[in-house]
Amino acid sequence: GKPFTERSHIPLIALVFGVTEVCGAVVFERLAEKVSNQTVAVVLYLLAIASFFLVFIMFPQEASHSDVTKDPSFVAPHQGVVLLIACLLAFSDAGFNIIAGTSLGLLFQADSDVGFMLFNAVMSLTTGAVFLVSSALSLYALLAVEVVLCTGATVSIVLGVFDVPRPGV
C-alpha cells in the first residue's frame, strides 16, 4: 500500500472513525441485548489491544512529539492499516461507551442527569489531561497507559464491579 503519513489524511481518518463509532454503537447495543456485558467487554478489549499493537508497530516512539522524527517505526504506516486502526479504536470506544452508559443509567436511575454529567466531566478532564501530557510522553508511554486503563476497565466489567440488577430481570 501507499505510505500514509501526511496531515492531509487526518480528516479521512476522523470521518472513518466517526462513522465506525456510530455503526459500532448500534452493533454493540444490539449485541449487549443478546450476550453478557462481560463477553462484549472481552471482545472490545481484544479490538482495543489489537489497535494499540498496530499503532505500536506502525508509528515511531517520538510520533507524539513532532510530525517528522528520525526514530524509525517497525513498519511504515499504510493507508489501509491506519484506517483499520481507526475502525478498531472506534468500535472499542463505542462498545465501552454503551456499557458505561448502561451502567450509569442503572446506577443513577433516580437522577440520571447527575450520573451522565459526572461521566462527561470525568471524560473531559481525562481528555484534557492526556492532551497536556501527550507532548511530554512518548507514544509508547501513552500506549502503555491506554493498555493499563483498558485492562482495568475490562477486568472491572468482567468481575461485575459495576453490575446493578436490572429492573424486572
PDB file of C-alpha atoms in Angstrom:
ATOM      1  CA  GLY A   1       0.000   0.000   0.000  1.00  0.00           C
ATOM      2  CA  LYS A   2       0.961   3.614  -0.219  1.00  0.00           C
ATOM      3  CA  PRO A   3       2.560   5.457   2.733  1.00  0.00           C
ATOM      4  CA  PHE A   4       0.071   7.270   4.910  1.00  0.00           C
ATOM      5  CA  THR A   5       1.901   9.899   6.898  1.00  0.00           C
ATOM      6  CA  GLU A   6       0.644  13.312   5.766  1.00  0.00           C
ATOM      7  CA  ARG A   7      -1.564  15.538   7.905  1.00  0.00           C
ATOM      8  CA  SER A   8      -3.953  15.923   4.952  1.00  0.00           C
ATOM      9  CA  HIS A   9      -5.192  12.393   5.715  1.00  0.00           C
ATOM     10  CA  ILE A  10      -6.452  13.337   9.196  1.00  0.00           C
ATOM     11  CA  PRO A  11      -9.971  14.366   8.008  1.00  0.00           C
ATOM     12  CA  LEU A  12     -10.414  10.986   6.283  1.00  0.00           C
ATOM     13  CA  ILE A  13      -9.260   9.150   9.413  1.00  0.00           C
ATOM     14  CA  ALA A  14     -11.648  11.238  11.559  1.00  0.00           C
ATOM     15  CA  LEU A  15     -14.526  10.552   9.163  1.00  0.00           C
ATOM     16  CA  VAL A  16     -13.875   6.796   9.185  1.00  0.00           C
ATOM     17  CA  PHE A  17     -13.584   6.868  12.990  1.00  0.00           C
ATOM     18  CA  GLY A  18     -16.867   8.771  13.386  1.00  0.00           C
ATOM     19  CA  VAL A  19     -18.873   6.598  11.010  1.00  0.00           C
ATOM     20  CA  THR A  20     -17.435   3.425  12.529  1.00  0.00           C
ATOM     21  CA  GLU A  21     -18.200   4.618  16.071  1.00  0.00           C
ATOM     22  CA  VAL A  22     -21.847   5.280  15.170  1.00  0.00           C
ATOM     23  CA  CYS A  23     -22.126   1.879  13.494  1.00  0.00           C
ATOM     24  CA  GLY A  24     -20.307   0.268  16.422  1.00  0.00           C
ATOM     25  CA  ALA A  25     -22.756   1.803  18.894  1.00  0.00           C
ATOM     26  CA  VAL A  26     -25.652   0.192  17.040  1.00  0.00           C
ATOM     27  CA  VAL A  27     -23.873  -3.160  16.734  1.00  0.00           C
ATOM     28  CA  PHE A  28     -22.764  -3.348  20.364  1.00  0.00           C
ATOM     29  CA  GLU A  29     -26.073  -2.115  21.741  1.00  0.00           C
ATOM     30  CA  ARG A  30     -27.839  -4.957  19.933  1.00  0.00           C
ATOM     31  CA  LEU A  31     -25.101  -7.422  20.845  1.00  0.00           C
ATOM     32  CA  ALA A  32     -25.355  -6.435  24.524  1.00  0.00           C
ATOM     33  CA  GLU A  33     -29.034  -7.437  24.440  1.00  0.00           C
ATOM     34  CA  LYS A  34     -28.066 -10.962  23.362  1.00  0.00           C
ATOM     35  CA  VAL A  35     -24.875 -11.645  25.356  1.00  0.00           C
ATOM     36  CA  SER A  36     -23.449 -10.508  28.671  1.00  0.00           C
ATOM     37  CA  ASN A  37     -21.530  -7.274  29.189  1.00  0.00           C
ATOM     38  CA  GLN A  38     -18.598  -9.448  30.220  1.00  0.00           C
ATOM     39  CA  THR A  39     -18.483 -11.158  26.816  1.00  0.00           C
ATOM     40  CA  VAL A  40     -18.821  -7.841  24.988  1.00  0.00           C
ATOM     41  CA  ALA A  41     -16.077  -6.320  27.168  1.00  0.00           C
ATOM     42  CA  VAL A  42     -13.635  -9.105  26.286  1.00  0.00           C
ATOM     43  CA  VAL A  43     -14.325  -8.618  22.553  1.00  0.00           C
ATOM     44  CA  LEU A  44     -13.870  -4.853  22.948  1.00  0.00           C
ATOM     45  CA  TYR A  45     -10.654  -5.387  24.880  1.00  0.00           C
ATOM     46  CA  LEU A  46      -9.243  -7.565  22.097  1.00  0.00           C
ATOM     47  CA  LEU A  47     -10.169  -4.928  19.488  1.00  0.00           C
ATOM     48  CA  ALA A  48      -8.551  -2.171  21.543  1.00  0.00           C
ATOM     49  CA  ILE A  49      -5.362  -4.163  22.213  1.00  0.00           C
ATOM     50  CA  ALA A  50      -5.106  -5.042  18.507  1.00  0.00           C
ATOM     51  CA  SER A  51      -5.353  -1.346  17.621  1.00  0.00           C
ATOM     52  CA  PHE A  52      -2.734  -0.404  20.248  1.00  0.00           C
ATOM     53  CA  PHE A  53      -0.396  -3.077  18.860  1.00  0.00           C
ATOM     54  CA  LEU A  54      -0.832  -1.786  15.293  1.00  0.00           C
ATOM     55  CA  VAL A  55      -0.108   1.777  16.452  1.00  0.00           C
ATOM     56  CA  PHE A  56       2.969   0.469  18.290  1.00  0.00           C
ATOM     57  CA  ILE A  57       4.443  -1.216  15.198  1.00  0.00           C
ATOM     58  CA  MET A  58       3.443   1.478  12.681  1.00  0.00           C
ATOM     59  CA  PHE A  59       4.382   4.720  14.403  1.00  0.00           C
ATOM     60  CA  PRO A  60       7.726   5.676  15.953  1.00  0.00           C
ATOM     61  CA  GLN A  61       8.099   6.266  19.668  1.00  0.00           C
ATOM     62  CA  GLU A  62       8.574  10.009  19.208  1.00  0.00           C
ATOM     63  CA  ALA A  63       5.499  10.412  16.950  1.00  0.00           C
ATOM     64  CA  SER A  64       3.622  12.259  19.689  1.00  0.00           C
ATOM     65  CA  HIS A  65       6.349  14.940  19.802  1.00  0.00           C
ATOM     66  CA  SER A  66       6.635  16.032  16.168  1.00  0.00           C
ATOM     67  CA  ASP A  67       5.499  15.409  12.612  1.00  0.00           C
ATOM     68  CA  VAL A  68       8.956  14.380  11.471  1.00  0.00           C
ATOM     69  CA  THR A  69      11.141  12.096  13.502  1.00  0.00           C
ATOM     70  CA  LYS A  70      14.353  10.222  12.848  1.00  0.00           C
ATOM     71  CA  ASP A  71      13.072   7.495  15.134  1.00  0.00           C
ATOM     72  CA  PRO A  72      12.174   4.531  12.900  1.00  0.00           C
ATOM     73  CA  SER A  73       8.924   2.601  13.125  1.00  0.00           C
ATOM     74  CA  PHE A  74       8.817  -1.178  12.862  1.00  0.00           C
ATOM     75  CA  VAL A  75       6.541  -0.998   9.802  1.00  0.00           C
ATOM     76  CA  ALA A  76       5.832   2.018   7.575  1.00  0.00           C
ATOM     77  CA  PRO A  77       2.278   3.364   8.039  1.00  0.00           C
ATOM     78  CA  HIS A  78      -0.035   2.443   5.171  1.00  0.00           C
ATOM     79  CA  GLN A  79      -3.472   3.822   4.397  1.00  0.00           C
ATOM     80  CA  GLY A  80      -5.418   0.604   4.836  1.00  0.00           C
ATOM     81  CA  VAL A  81      -3.854  -0.267   8.176  1.00  0.00           C
ATOM     82  CA  VAL A  82      -4.208   3.266   9.544  1.00  0.00           C
ATOM     83  CA  LEU A  83      -7.896   3.197   8.614  1.00  0.00           C
ATOM     84  CA  LEU A  84      -8.174  -0.265  10.208  1.00  0.00           C
ATOM     85  CA  ILE A  85      -6.702   1.194  13.418  1.00  0.00           C
ATOM     86  CA  ALA A  86      -9.327   3.964  13.314  1.00  0.00           C
ATOM     87  CA  CYS A  87     -12.079   1.348  12.904  1.00  0.00           C
ATOM     88  CA  LEU A  88     -10.783  -0.861  15.723  1.00  0.00           C
ATOM     89  CA  LEU A  89     -10.486   2.102  18.088  1.00  0.00           C
ATOM     90  CA  ALA A  90     -13.933   3.397  17.126  1.00  0.00           C
ATOM     91  CA  PHE A  91     -15.606   0.010  17.631  1.00  0.00           C
ATOM     92  CA  SER A  92     -13.968  -0.488  21.023  1.00  0.00           C
ATOM     93  CA  ASP A  93     -14.773   3.077  22.105  1.00  0.00           C
ATOM     94  CA  ALA A  94     -18.401   2.742  21.029  1.00  0.00           C
ATOM     95  CA  GLY A  95     -18.809  -0.557  22.848  1.00  0.00           C
ATOM     96  CA  PHE A  96     -17.224   0.622  26.092  1.00  0.00           C
ATOM     97  CA  ASN A  97     -19.415   3.748  25.941  1.00  0.00           C
ATOM     98  CA  ILE A  98     -22.536   1.562  25.571  1.00  0.00           C
ATOM     99  CA  ILE A  99     -21.514  -0.460  28.638  1.00  0.00           C
ATOM    100  CA  ALA A 100     -20.715   2.725  30.601  1.00  0.00           C
ATOM    101  CA  GLY A 101     -23.989   4.344  29.569  1.00  0.00           C
ATOM    102  CA  THR A 102     -25.987   1.280  30.554  1.00  0.00           C
ATOM    103  CA  SER A 103     -24.243   1.083  33.923  1.00  0.00           C
ATOM    104  CA  LEU A 104     -24.761   4.798  34.569  1.00  0.00           C
ATOM    105  CA  GLY A 105     -28.427   4.550  33.671  1.00  0.00           C
ATOM    106  CA  LEU A 106     -28.863   1.716  36.159  1.00  0.00           C
ATOM    107  CA  LEU A 107     -26.700   3.255  38.912  1.00  0.00           C
ATOM    108  CA  PHE A 108     -28.379   6.666  38.681  1.00  0.00           C
ATOM    109  CA  GLN A 109     -31.957   5.609  37.943  1.00  0.00           C
ATOM    110  CA  ALA A 110     -33.443   8.263  40.185  1.00  0.00           C
ATOM    111  CA  ASP A 111     -31.300  11.085  38.813  1.00  0.00           C
ATOM    112  CA  SER A 112     -29.612  10.025  35.570  1.00  0.00           C
ATOM    113  CA  ASP A 113     -28.703  13.617  34.665  1.00  0.00           C
ATOM    114  CA  VAL A 114     -26.232  13.701  37.544  1.00  0.00           C
ATOM    115  CA  GLY A 115     -24.642  10.396  36.522  1.00  0.00           C
ATOM    116  CA  PHE A 116     -24.143  11.411  32.920  1.00  0.00           C
ATOM    117  CA  MET A 117     -22.922  14.867  33.958  1.00  0.00           C
ATOM    118  CA  LEU A 118     -20.284  13.277  36.211  1.00  0.00           C
ATOM    119  CA  PHE A 119     -19.301  10.832  33.459  1.00  0.00           C
ATOM    120  CA  ASN A 120     -18.907  13.617  30.889  1.00  0.00           C
ATOM    121  CA  ALA A 121     -16.951  15.754  33.367  1.00  0.00           C
ATOM    122  CA  VAL A 122     -14.520  12.900  34.046  1.00  0.00           C
ATOM    123  CA  MET A 123     -14.182  12.183  30.315  1.00  0.00           C
ATOM    124  CA  SER A 124     -13.485  15.865  29.580  1.00  0.00           C
ATOM    125  CA  LEU A 125     -10.931  16.169  32.379  1.00  0.00           C
ATOM    126  CA  THR A 126      -9.218  12.973  31.260  1.00  0.00           C
ATOM    127  CA  THR A 127      -9.087  14.161  27.653  1.00  0.00           C
ATOM    128  CA  GLY A 128      -7.612  17.479  28.775  1.00  0.00           C
ATOM    129  CA  ALA A 129      -5.010  15.738  30.930  1.00  0.00           C
ATOM    130  CA  VAL A 130      -3.973  13.467  28.060  1.00  0.00           C
ATOM    131  CA  PHE A 131      -3.730  16.475  25.752  1.00  0.00           C
ATOM    132  CA  LEU A 132      -1.469  18.262  28.262  1.00  0.00           C
ATOM    133  CA  VAL A 133       0.896  15.331  28.847  1.00  0.00           C
ATOM    134  CA  SER A 134       0.950  13.968  25.291  1.00  0.00           C
ATOM    135  CA  SER A 135       3.747  16.285  24.201  1.00  0.00           C
ATOM    136  CA  ALA A 136       5.853  15.275  27.222  1.00  0.00           C
ATOM    137  CA  LEU A 137       5.394  11.500  26.934  1.00  0.00           C
ATOM    138  CA  SER A 138       6.453   9.210  24.123  1.00  0.00           C
ATOM    139  CA  LEU A 139       3.808   7.477  22.046  1.00  0.00           C
ATOM    140  CA  TYR A 140       4.818   4.171  23.608  1.00  0.00           C
ATOM    141  CA  ALA A 141       4.300   5.555  27.129  1.00  0.00           C
ATOM    142  CA  LEU A 142       0.847   6.807  26.104  1.00  0.00           C
ATOM    143  CA  LEU A 143       0.045   3.382  24.643  1.00  0.00           C
ATOM    144  CA  ALA A 144       1.177   1.712  27.886  1.00  0.00           C
ATOM    145  CA  VAL A 145      -1.198   3.942  29.864  1.00  0.00           C
ATOM    146  CA  GLU A 146      -4.002   3.040  27.434  1.00  0.00           C
ATOM    147  CA  VAL A 147      -3.305  -0.676  27.869  1.00  0.00           C
ATOM    148  CA  VAL A 148      -3.361  -0.358  31.676  1.00  0.00           C
ATOM    149  CA  LEU A 149      -6.616   1.646  31.692  1.00  0.00           C
ATOM    150  CA  CYS A 150      -8.287  -0.619  29.133  1.00  0.00           C
ATOM    151  CA  THR A 151      -7.218  -3.694  31.089  1.00  0.00           C
ATOM    152  CA  GLY A 152      -8.553  -2.174  34.319  1.00  0.00           C
ATOM    153  CA  ALA A 153     -11.886  -1.329  32.715  1.00  0.00           C
ATOM    154  CA  THR A 154     -12.231  -4.789  31.197  1.00  0.00           C
ATOM    155  CA  VAL A 155     -11.324  -6.586  34.431  1.00  0.00           C
ATOM    156  CA  SER A 156     -13.826  -4.391  36.315  1.00  0.00           C
ATOM    157  CA  ILE A 157     -16.584  -5.274  33.850  1.00  0.00           C
ATOM    158  CA  VAL A 158     -15.738  -8.988  33.800  1.00  0.00           C
ATOM    159  CA  LEU A 159     -15.660  -9.141  37.612  1.00  0.00           C
ATOM    160  CA  GLY A 160     -19.002  -7.349  37.748  1.00  0.00           C
ATOM    161  CA  VAL A 161     -17.769  -4.348  39.730  1.00  0.00           C
ATOM    162  CA  PHE A 162     -20.391  -2.114  38.099  1.00  0.00           C
ATOM    163  CA  ASP A 163     -23.197  -4.659  37.855  1.00  0.00           C
ATOM    164  CA  VAL A 164     -26.506  -3.384  39.052  1.00  0.00           C
ATOM    165  CA  PRO A 165     -29.587  -5.604  38.944  1.00  0.00           C
ATOM    166  CA  ARG A 166     -31.778  -4.627  36.021  1.00  0.00           C
ATOM    167  CA  PRO A 167     -35.413  -3.933  36.888  1.00  0.00           C
ATOM    168  CA  GLY A 168     -37.625  -6.885  36.061  1.00  0.00           C
ATOM    169  CA  VAL A 169     -34.710  -9.278  35.450  1.00  0.00           C
TER     170      VAL A 169
END
